[in-house]
Amino acid sequence: MSHPDHRMNLRPLETPTGVSAVAGPHDIGASPGDKKSKSKSTRGKKKSMFETYMSKEDVSEGLKRGTLIQGILRINPKKFHEAFIPSPDGDRDIFIDGVVARNRALNGDLVVVKLLPEEQWKVVKPESNDKETEGTCESDLPEELCGHHLPQQSLKNCNDSPDVIIEAQFDGSDSEDGHGITQNVLVDGVKKLSVCVSEKGKEDGDAPVTKDETTCISQDTRALPEKSLQRSAKVVYILEKKHSRAATGFLKLLADKNSELFRKYALFSPSDHRVPRIYVPLKDCPHDFVARPKDYANTLFICRIVDWKEDCNFALGQLAKSLGQAGEIEPETEGILTEYGVDFSDFSSEVLECLPQGLPWRIPPEEFGKRRDLRKDCIFTIDPSTARDLDDALSCKPLADGSFEVGVHIADVSYFVPEGSDLDKVAAERATSVYLVQKVVPMLPRLLCEELCSLNPMSDKLTFSVIWTLTPGGKILDEWFGRTIIRSCTKLSYEHAQSMIESPTEKIPATELPPISPEHSSEEVHQAVLNLHGIAKRLRQQRFADGALRLDQLKLAFTLDHETGLPQGCHIYEYRDSNKLVEEFMLLANMAVAHKIHRAFPEQALLRRHPPPQTRMLNDLMEFCDQMGLPVDFSSAGALNKSLTQTFGDDKYSLARKEVLTNMCSRPMQMALYFCSGLLQDPAQFRHYALNVPLYTHFTSPIRRFADVLVHRLLAAALGYRERLDLAPDTLQKQADHCNDRRMASKRVQELSTGLFFAVLVKESGPLESEAMVMGVLNQAFDVLVLRYGVQKRIYCNSARGVQCPAHCAQQMWCS
């Protein structure tokens, strides 16, 4: 039964300006409400659980001296008492053991830690490997490495433990998979998997944890030393609270009915076990909650932490909103967005006033004098069939000498977003559009995204273009940048373009194509697509010959019921030649613009770098491949790509083994990051590892990424269209950091949305069956890749019953 908000005294969901709104419970003990402290009332001064944070001055001094280390905190969702920060030298992560050592920091916070004495460091057992001892590494593959905004999946932890269960997806990291529907997956005969969804919100249930399960890839223990040490530390300061401090979860009464606390507070139990339990004032709760708590057992709430005192292991919070029934798509989605700090509110009237008011809007006559008029050229878009924000268009005109004039035309979003305006500020704050399975949370108002800027067919649009003269082999003979006006002649879907590529000599019936403007024929568009495809194939070939890497991982896409919005089915997204065609020219444009703005503004260019893989994890993976007899060359991105494409055959099990190894290779990979060129001294650090190029940026998606809007402004200044940007390098770096943070949050939200829909599909349509391949073996569990869905799971086995190794392990050796 769902209870509407009007029955509750709930505050609006905002970042609290202070803690005064919550009266602190002065009699909170070390663990009130816990069974151990039942009926105990604390008197006098209590011993603090947590250390007082160091002063800013001491922290600053310690960081300068190197006695303190800073880094992003990541908490293992499988074992929430374990946390890590990356080691500055790229070695094994620094371990933070337990809630007390974490000192009230939350997942994602930028923290400062102090190393503990060596005798308190973590002993890594011989059978361990980086999967647990480096539990923070994230498989955050940049889109240049695995395809442009395709869905990914990530499912919720399990709370109880039948004989064999499949636990949270372990996508190569502390995989942030904490908000979808709780799932249990029972195994029938191990080889085939059938799936069922468990009840959500068990009494403070935590994911099953087995102390000695500290390895994910089995290793020959004889090859390892008896033991090694991992540096351990404690948090002494929070530099930046990057975690939103909001959580979704369930309300419960405190256990001790006789305590004074019981009369003032309820207990909020977050779905994500990495967030502490929270005391919320009863006055925030539904008015009949104390009398009828069971009515709310399956109601999902949002709570925001407002304080966490040194003498209490629970935080203090404000109940912000009742979302509705747990397990339903919209309440769960709103919870995911809120937890990750995504602003999904309507745009304010001040923001909307920045847009052109007289509609329909027409391009002002003076713009035609300032821009190259390309409206007569055969220009078209290729996008997913459901896309409404069309950023980019392509053109390809044959020249008399056999070469081609190829254009990438990008929506001129910066024209509509005046610097310093309310619109600019909200776009900078949102930093990215967020793509959920069922909808988009846009960075810019819909009028801009879908009308003014979107390169819709048969209408004049303002664009920023890169135009090359290219040989059929993809060699650049000439290059031009400039502001343009285009008139797209048609809106092709990837399927339309694919059918053109697959039917090079046949005329495609008009009924199978979208409308095409009368100035251009379907044959002209068809030929342009074929010419672009031919050039793209050569560009791609050359890119990989020059040492680029691609790690294609299986990604889920859904078909939704038009009326209910529920998933009807799912399939692995197929990445085809039409996708590759668009990708090649977007990469080419981004690289060209990166060089242009860096030449013009060596201290002020907004670029995108991709650091090489984490050394320790890469070394462990190399050792593993050696032991398995797999000839994988990790010496460079290109060498790794060559190994993955040439090592395996094309039979069913070879392809599955390739998928498993690709997944393992993604684990040491680091995030790609926006940065300001003036703040990195060593140009070697500018490089993009996966693309294997010295300079790269994002220019091609300004409707959905604020970084691209900034790059458009830089390019306009480089071409003399406008004055130089009035941004100091460190200010630009702050914007780059914010774009990185929001991009990461967006990626997590997208994964969780996919996981939520997959869970609902399983619940509604299950049980589902699929073959799986073993990826690694632990003492009482093993990891599998569920082949039909591309979902990775850990299967826990009841030690009494035991489990036989599945017949089709990768070369059987994966289970040795």
PDB file of C-alpha atoms in Angstrom, residues 528-725:
ATOM      1  CA  ALA A 528      27.071   9.226 -49.620  1.00  0.00           C
ATOM      2  CA  VAL A 529      26.562   6.583 -46.911  1.00  0.00           C
ATOM      3  CA  LEU A 530      28.505   4.035 -48.989  1.00  0.00           C
ATOM      4  CA  ASN A 531      31.351   6.499 -49.589  1.00  0.00           C
ATOM      5  CA  LEU A 532      31.483   7.387 -45.868  1.00  0.00           C
ATOM      6  CA  HIS A 533      31.446   3.695 -44.988  1.00  0.00           C
ATOM      7  CA  GLY A 534      34.363   3.000 -47.367  1.00  0.00           C
ATOM      8  CA  ILE A 535      36.446   5.830 -45.882  1.00  0.00           C
ATOM      9  CA  ALA A 536      35.467   4.922 -42.295  1.00  0.00           C
ATOM     10  CA  LYS A 537      36.608   1.321 -42.830  1.00  0.00           C
ATOM     11  CA  ARG A 538      40.036   2.555 -43.933  1.00  0.00           C
ATOM     12  CA  LEU A 539      40.244   5.080 -41.071  1.00  0.00           C
ATOM     13  CA  ARG A 540      39.330   2.371 -38.565  1.00  0.00           C
ATOM     14  CA  GLN A 541      41.799  -0.065 -40.085  1.00  0.00           C
ATOM     15  CA  GLN A 542      44.537   2.554 -39.839  1.00  0.00           C
ATOM     16  CA  ARG A 543      43.547   3.494 -36.283  1.00  0.00           C
ATOM     17  CA  PHE A 544      44.007  -0.046 -35.049  1.00  0.00           C
ATOM     18  CA  ALA A 545      47.177  -0.476 -37.122  1.00  0.00           C
ATOM     19  CA  ASP A 546      48.434   2.642 -35.323  1.00  0.00           C
ATOM     20  CA  GLY A 547      47.817   1.055 -31.924  1.00  0.00           C
ATOM     21  CA  ALA A 548      44.251   1.790 -30.769  1.00  0.00           C
ATOM     22  CA  LEU A 549      42.371  -0.517 -28.407  1.00  0.00           C
ATOM     23  CA  ARG A 550      38.714  -1.470 -28.237  1.00  0.00           C
ATOM     24  CA  LEU A 551      37.154  -3.578 -25.496  1.00  0.00           C
ATOM     25  CA  ASP A 552      33.701  -4.514 -26.736  1.00  0.00           C
ATOM     26  CA  GLN A 553      31.575  -5.690 -23.830  1.00  0.00           C
ATOM     27  CA  LEU A 554      28.056  -7.044 -24.107  1.00  0.00           C
ATOM     28  CA  LYS A 555      25.409  -4.418 -23.411  1.00  0.00           C
ATOM     29  CA  LEU A 556      21.694  -4.849 -22.791  1.00  0.00           C
ATOM     30  CA  ALA A 557      18.907  -3.035 -24.631  1.00  0.00           C
ATOM     31  CA  PHE A 558      15.210  -3.335 -23.805  1.00  0.00           C
ATOM     32  CA  THR A 559      11.881  -3.357 -25.586  1.00  0.00           C
ATOM     33  CA  LEU A 560       9.239  -1.549 -23.501  1.00  0.00           C
ATOM     34  CA  ASP A 561       5.463  -1.867 -23.389  1.00  0.00           C
ATOM     35  CA  HIS A 562       4.068   1.416 -24.809  1.00  0.00           C
ATOM     36  CA  GLU A 563       1.211   1.534 -22.300  1.00  0.00           C
ATOM     37  CA  THR A 564       2.771   0.334 -19.043  1.00  0.00           C
ATOM     38  CA  GLY A 565       6.416   1.272 -19.691  1.00  0.00           C
ATOM     39  CA  LEU A 566       7.442  -2.145 -18.343  1.00  0.00           C
ATOM     40  CA  PRO A 567      10.167  -4.124 -20.118  1.00  0.00           C
ATOM     41  CA  GLN A 568       8.805  -6.770 -22.475  1.00  0.00           C
ATOM     42  CA  GLY A 569      12.142  -8.220 -23.479  1.00  0.00           C
ATOM     43  CA  CYS A 570      15.860  -7.544 -23.713  1.00  0.00           C
ATOM     44  CA  HIS A 571      18.620  -8.275 -26.147  1.00  0.00           C
ATOM     45  CA  ILE A 572      22.336  -7.642 -26.538  1.00  0.00           C
ATOM     46  CA  TYR A 573      22.849  -4.377 -28.394  1.00  0.00           C
ATOM     47  CA  GLU A 574      24.460  -5.066 -31.738  1.00  0.00           C
ATOM     48  CA  TYR A 575      27.239  -2.652 -32.677  1.00  0.00           C
ATOM     49  CA  ARG A 576      27.267  -2.662 -36.470  1.00  0.00           C
ATOM     50  CA  ASP A 577      28.975  -0.982 -39.411  1.00  0.00           C
ATOM     51  CA  SER A 578      26.596   2.001 -39.307  1.00  0.00           C
ATOM     52  CA  ASN A 579      27.589   2.651 -35.676  1.00  0.00           C
ATOM     53  CA  LYS A 580      31.254   2.321 -36.594  1.00  0.00           C
ATOM     54  CA  LEU A 581      30.847   4.734 -39.518  1.00  0.00           C
ATOM     55  CA  VAL A 582      29.518   7.516 -37.276  1.00  0.00           C
ATOM     56  CA  GLU A 583      32.084   6.739 -34.560  1.00  0.00           C
ATOM     57  CA  GLU A 584      35.059   7.098 -36.921  1.00  0.00           C
ATOM     58  CA  PHE A 585      34.100  10.583 -38.095  1.00  0.00           C
ATOM     59  CA  MET A 586      33.244  11.754 -34.574  1.00  0.00           C
ATOM     60  CA  LEU A 587      36.676  10.573 -33.403  1.00  0.00           C
ATOM     61  CA  LEU A 588      38.330  12.300 -36.348  1.00  0.00           C
ATOM     62  CA  ALA A 589      36.529  15.586 -35.604  1.00  0.00           C
ATOM     63  CA  ASN A 590      37.340  15.423 -31.881  1.00  0.00           C
ATOM     64  CA  MET A 591      41.035  14.836 -32.589  1.00  0.00           C
ATOM     65  CA  ALA A 592      41.157  17.646 -35.175  1.00  0.00           C
ATOM     66  CA  VAL A 593      39.532  20.124 -32.765  1.00  0.00           C
ATOM     67  CA  ALA A 594      41.852  19.044 -29.922  1.00  0.00           C
ATOM     68  CA  HIS A 595      44.910  19.942 -31.996  1.00  0.00           C
ATOM     69  CA  LYS A 596      43.341  23.216 -33.152  1.00  0.00           C
ATOM     70  CA  ILE A 597      42.458  24.538 -29.677  1.00  0.00           C
ATOM     71  CA  HIS A 598      45.722  23.314 -28.126  1.00  0.00           C
ATOM     72  CA  ARG A 599      47.771  25.114 -30.792  1.00  0.00           C
ATOM     73  CA  ALA A 600      45.786  28.299 -30.177  1.00  0.00           C
ATOM     74  CA  PHE A 601      45.647  28.080 -26.364  1.00  0.00           C
ATOM     75  CA  PRO A 602      48.391  25.785 -25.038  1.00  0.00           C
ATOM     76  CA  GLU A 603      47.596  26.838 -21.439  1.00  0.00           C
ATOM     77  CA  GLN A 604      43.820  26.967 -21.724  1.00  0.00           C
ATOM     78  CA  ALA A 605      42.633  24.023 -23.855  1.00  0.00           C
ATOM     79  CA  LEU A 606      39.990  21.687 -22.438  1.00  0.00           C
ATOM     80  CA  LEU A 607      41.190  18.232 -23.453  1.00  0.00           C
ATOM     81  CA  ARG A 608      40.394  14.630 -22.582  1.00  0.00           C
ATOM     82  CA  ARG A 609      43.091  12.217 -21.466  1.00  0.00           C
ATOM     83  CA  HIS A 610      42.974   8.517 -20.785  1.00  0.00           C
ATOM     84  CA  PRO A 611      45.693   7.298 -18.387  1.00  0.00           C
ATOM     85  CA  PRO A 612      47.295   3.872 -18.933  1.00  0.00           C
ATOM     86  CA  PRO A 613      45.982   0.893 -16.930  1.00  0.00           C
ATOM     87  CA  GLN A 614      46.714   0.543 -13.209  1.00  0.00           C
ATOM     88  CA  THR A 615      50.142  -1.040 -12.965  1.00  0.00           C
ATOM     89  CA  ARG A 616      49.539  -3.501 -10.138  1.00  0.00           C
ATOM     90  CA  MET A 617      46.287  -4.866 -11.550  1.00  0.00           C
ATOM     91  CA  LEU A 618      47.796  -5.136 -15.015  1.00  0.00           C
ATOM     92  CA  ASN A 619      50.772  -7.077 -13.661  1.00  0.00           C
ATOM     93  CA  ASP A 620      48.452  -9.472 -11.829  1.00  0.00           C
ATOM     94  CA  LEU A 621      46.429 -10.022 -14.996  1.00  0.00           C
ATOM     95  CA  MET A 622      49.598 -10.631 -17.009  1.00  0.00           C
ATOM     96  CA  GLU A 623      50.683 -13.222 -14.451  1.00  0.00           C
ATOM     97  CA  PHE A 624      47.282 -14.887 -14.618  1.00  0.00           C
ATOM     98  CA  CYS A 625      47.363 -15.078 -18.437  1.00  0.00           C
ATOM     99  CA  ASP A 626      50.856 -16.591 -18.288  1.00  0.00           C
ATOM    100  CA  GLN A 627      49.647 -19.264 -15.864  1.00  0.00           C
ATOM    101  CA  MET A 628      46.652 -20.020 -18.101  1.00  0.00           C
ATOM    102  CA  GLY A 629      48.873 -20.295 -21.164  1.00  0.00           C
ATOM    103  CA  LEU A 630      47.107 -17.402 -22.896  1.00  0.00           C
ATOM    104  CA  PRO A 631      49.376 -15.446 -25.284  1.00  0.00           C
ATOM    105  CA  VAL A 632      48.223 -11.929 -24.380  1.00  0.00           C
ATOM    106  CA  ASP A 633      50.602  -9.038 -24.986  1.00  0.00           C
ATOM    107  CA  PHE A 634      49.982  -6.187 -22.523  1.00  0.00           C
ATOM    108  CA  SER A 635      52.912  -4.019 -23.641  1.00  0.00           C
ATOM    109  CA  SER A 636      50.650  -1.391 -25.281  1.00  0.00           C
ATOM    110  CA  ALA A 637      47.026  -0.681 -26.116  1.00  0.00           C
ATOM    111  CA  GLY A 638      47.593  -1.830 -29.702  1.00  0.00           C
ATOM    112  CA  ALA A 639      49.356  -5.032 -28.640  1.00  0.00           C
ATOM    113  CA  LEU A 640      46.492  -5.883 -26.296  1.00  0.00           C
ATOM    114  CA  ASN A 641      43.929  -5.213 -29.030  1.00  0.00           C
ATOM    115  CA  LYS A 642      45.848  -7.476 -31.412  1.00  0.00           C
ATOM    116  CA  SER A 643      45.976 -10.254 -28.803  1.00  0.00           C
ATOM    117  CA  LEU A 644      42.231 -10.081 -28.154  1.00  0.00           C
ATOM    118  CA  THR A 645      41.332 -10.098 -31.838  1.00  0.00           C
ATOM    119  CA  GLN A 646      43.769 -12.854 -32.873  1.00  0.00           C
ATOM    120  CA  THR A 647      44.029 -15.257 -29.914  1.00  0.00           C
ATOM    121  CA  PHE A 648      40.574 -16.793 -30.139  1.00  0.00           C
ATOM    122  CA  GLY A 649      38.638 -18.738 -32.767  1.00  0.00           C
ATOM    123  CA  ASP A 650      35.069 -18.017 -33.800  1.00  0.00           C
ATOM    124  CA  ASP A 651      33.302 -21.060 -32.358  1.00  0.00           C
ATOM    125  CA  LYS A 652      30.787 -20.557 -29.547  1.00  0.00           C
ATOM    126  CA  TYR A 653      33.141 -21.287 -26.650  1.00  0.00           C
ATOM    127  CA  SER A 654      36.086 -19.380 -28.099  1.00  0.00           C
ATOM    128  CA  LEU A 655      33.873 -16.316 -28.373  1.00  0.00           C
ATOM    129  CA  ALA A 656      32.715 -16.810 -24.780  1.00  0.00           C
ATOM    130  CA  ARG A 657      36.335 -17.100 -23.605  1.00  0.00           C
ATOM    131  CA  LYS A 658      37.145 -13.915 -25.514  1.00  0.00           C
ATOM    132  CA  GLU A 659      34.253 -12.161 -23.767  1.00  0.00           C
ATOM    133  CA  VAL A 660      35.529 -13.340 -20.379  1.00  0.00           C
ATOM    134  CA  LEU A 661      39.081 -12.170 -21.075  1.00  0.00           C
ATOM    135  CA  THR A 662      37.837  -8.834 -22.467  1.00  0.00           C
ATOM    136  CA  ASN A 663      35.943  -8.350 -19.234  1.00  0.00           C
ATOM    137  CA  MET A 664      39.076  -9.117 -17.202  1.00  0.00           C
ATOM    138  CA  CYS A 665      41.124  -6.708 -19.329  1.00  0.00           C
ATOM    139  CA  SER A 666      38.653  -3.919 -18.578  1.00  0.00           C
ATOM    140  CA  ARG A 667      39.374  -4.122 -14.850  1.00  0.00           C
ATOM    141  CA  PRO A 668      42.780  -2.397 -14.770  1.00  0.00           C
ATOM    142  CA  MET A 669      41.538   0.335 -17.115  1.00  0.00           C
ATOM    143  CA  GLN A 670      41.193   3.841 -15.715  1.00  0.00           C
ATOM    144  CA  MET A 671      38.671   6.584 -16.378  1.00  0.00           C
ATOM    145  CA  ALA A 672      39.152   9.042 -19.200  1.00  0.00           C
ATOM    146  CA  LEU A 673      39.240  12.568 -17.768  1.00  0.00           C
ATOM    147  CA  TYR A 674      38.665  16.122 -18.932  1.00  0.00           C
ATOM    148  CA  PHE A 675      41.527  18.438 -17.972  1.00  0.00           C
ATOM    149  CA  CYS A 676      42.932  21.890 -18.646  1.00  0.00           C
ATOM    150  CA  SER A 677      46.179  21.732 -20.636  1.00  0.00           C
ATOM    151  CA  GLY A 678      47.762  24.530 -18.591  1.00  0.00           C
ATOM    152  CA  LEU A 679      47.712  22.508 -15.380  1.00  0.00           C
ATOM    153  CA  LEU A 680      49.555  19.389 -16.588  1.00  0.00           C
ATOM    154  CA  GLN A 681      53.272  19.939 -17.063  1.00  0.00           C
ATOM    155  CA  ASP A 682      54.137  16.719 -18.892  1.00  0.00           C
ATOM    156  CA  PRO A 683      52.587  16.431 -22.400  1.00  0.00           C
ATOM    157  CA  ALA A 684      52.986  12.641 -22.115  1.00  0.00           C
ATOM    158  CA  GLN A 685      50.135  12.787 -19.607  1.00  0.00           C
ATOM    159  CA  PHE A 686      47.856  14.352 -22.237  1.00  0.00           C
ATOM    160  CA  ARG A 687      47.726  11.075 -24.156  1.00  0.00           C
ATOM    161  CA  HIS A 688      44.627   8.995 -24.687  1.00  0.00           C
ATOM    162  CA  TYR A 689      45.685   5.413 -23.952  1.00  0.00           C
ATOM    163  CA  ALA A 690      42.813   3.586 -25.684  1.00  0.00           C
ATOM    164  CA  LEU A 691      42.901   5.727 -28.832  1.00  0.00           C
ATOM    165  CA  ASN A 692      46.713   5.901 -28.693  1.00  0.00           C
ATOM    166  CA  VAL A 693      46.747   9.573 -29.728  1.00  0.00           C
ATOM    167  CA  PRO A 694      48.573  12.549 -28.177  1.00  0.00           C
ATOM    168  CA  LEU A 695      45.561  14.928 -28.030  1.00  0.00           C
ATOM    169  CA  TYR A 696      41.828  14.335 -27.802  1.00  0.00           C
ATOM    170  CA  THR A 697      38.763  16.304 -26.726  1.00  0.00           C
ATOM    171  CA  HIS A 698      34.967  16.250 -26.915  1.00  0.00           C
ATOM    172  CA  PHE A 699      33.403  18.524 -29.537  1.00  0.00           C
ATOM    173  CA  THR A 700      30.662  16.438 -31.167  1.00  0.00           C
ATOM    174  CA  SER A 701      27.878  16.306 -28.524  1.00  0.00           C
ATOM    175  CA  PRO A 702      27.239  19.804 -27.113  1.00  0.00           C
ATOM    176  CA  ILE A 703      23.496  19.148 -26.616  1.00  0.00           C
ATOM    177  CA  ARG A 704      24.254  16.477 -24.024  1.00  0.00           C
ATOM    178  CA  ARG A 705      27.730  17.431 -22.649  1.00  0.00           C
ATOM    179  CA  PHE A 706      28.793  20.768 -21.216  1.00  0.00           C
ATOM    180  CA  ALA A 707      32.477  20.015 -21.884  1.00  0.00           C
ATOM    181  CA  ASP A 708      31.665  20.182 -25.614  1.00  0.00           C
ATOM    182  CA  VAL A 709      30.022  23.620 -25.158  1.00  0.00           C
ATOM    183  CA  LEU A 710      33.259  24.892 -23.578  1.00  0.00           C
ATOM    184  CA  VAL A 711      35.279  23.355 -26.427  1.00  0.00           C
ATOM    185  CA  HIS A 712      32.995  25.104 -28.968  1.00  0.00           C
ATOM    186  CA  ARG A 713      33.743  28.424 -27.251  1.00  0.00           C
ATOM    187  CA  LEU A 714      37.476  27.700 -27.339  1.00  0.00           C
ATOM    188  CA  LEU A 715      37.324  26.768 -31.016  1.00  0.00           C
ATOM    189  CA  ALA A 716      35.331  29.935 -31.817  1.00  0.00           C
ATOM    190  CA  ALA A 717      38.030  32.008 -30.055  1.00  0.00           C
ATOM    191  CA  ALA A 718      40.800  30.111 -31.885  1.00  0.00           C
ATOM    192  CA  LEU A 719      39.126  30.972 -35.209  1.00  0.00           C
ATOM    193  CA  GLY A 720      38.685  34.663 -34.289  1.00  0.00           C
ATOM    194  CA  TYR A 721      34.895  34.528 -34.069  1.00  0.00           C
ATOM    195  CA  ARG A 722      34.985  35.805 -30.508  1.00  0.00           C
ATOM    196  CA  GLU A 723      37.348  37.105 -27.852  1.00  0.00           C
ATOM    197  CA  ARG A 724      39.509  34.726 -25.861  1.00  0.00           C
ATOM    198  CA  LEU A 725      37.764  32.947 -22.972  1.00  0.00           C
TER     199      LEU A 725
END
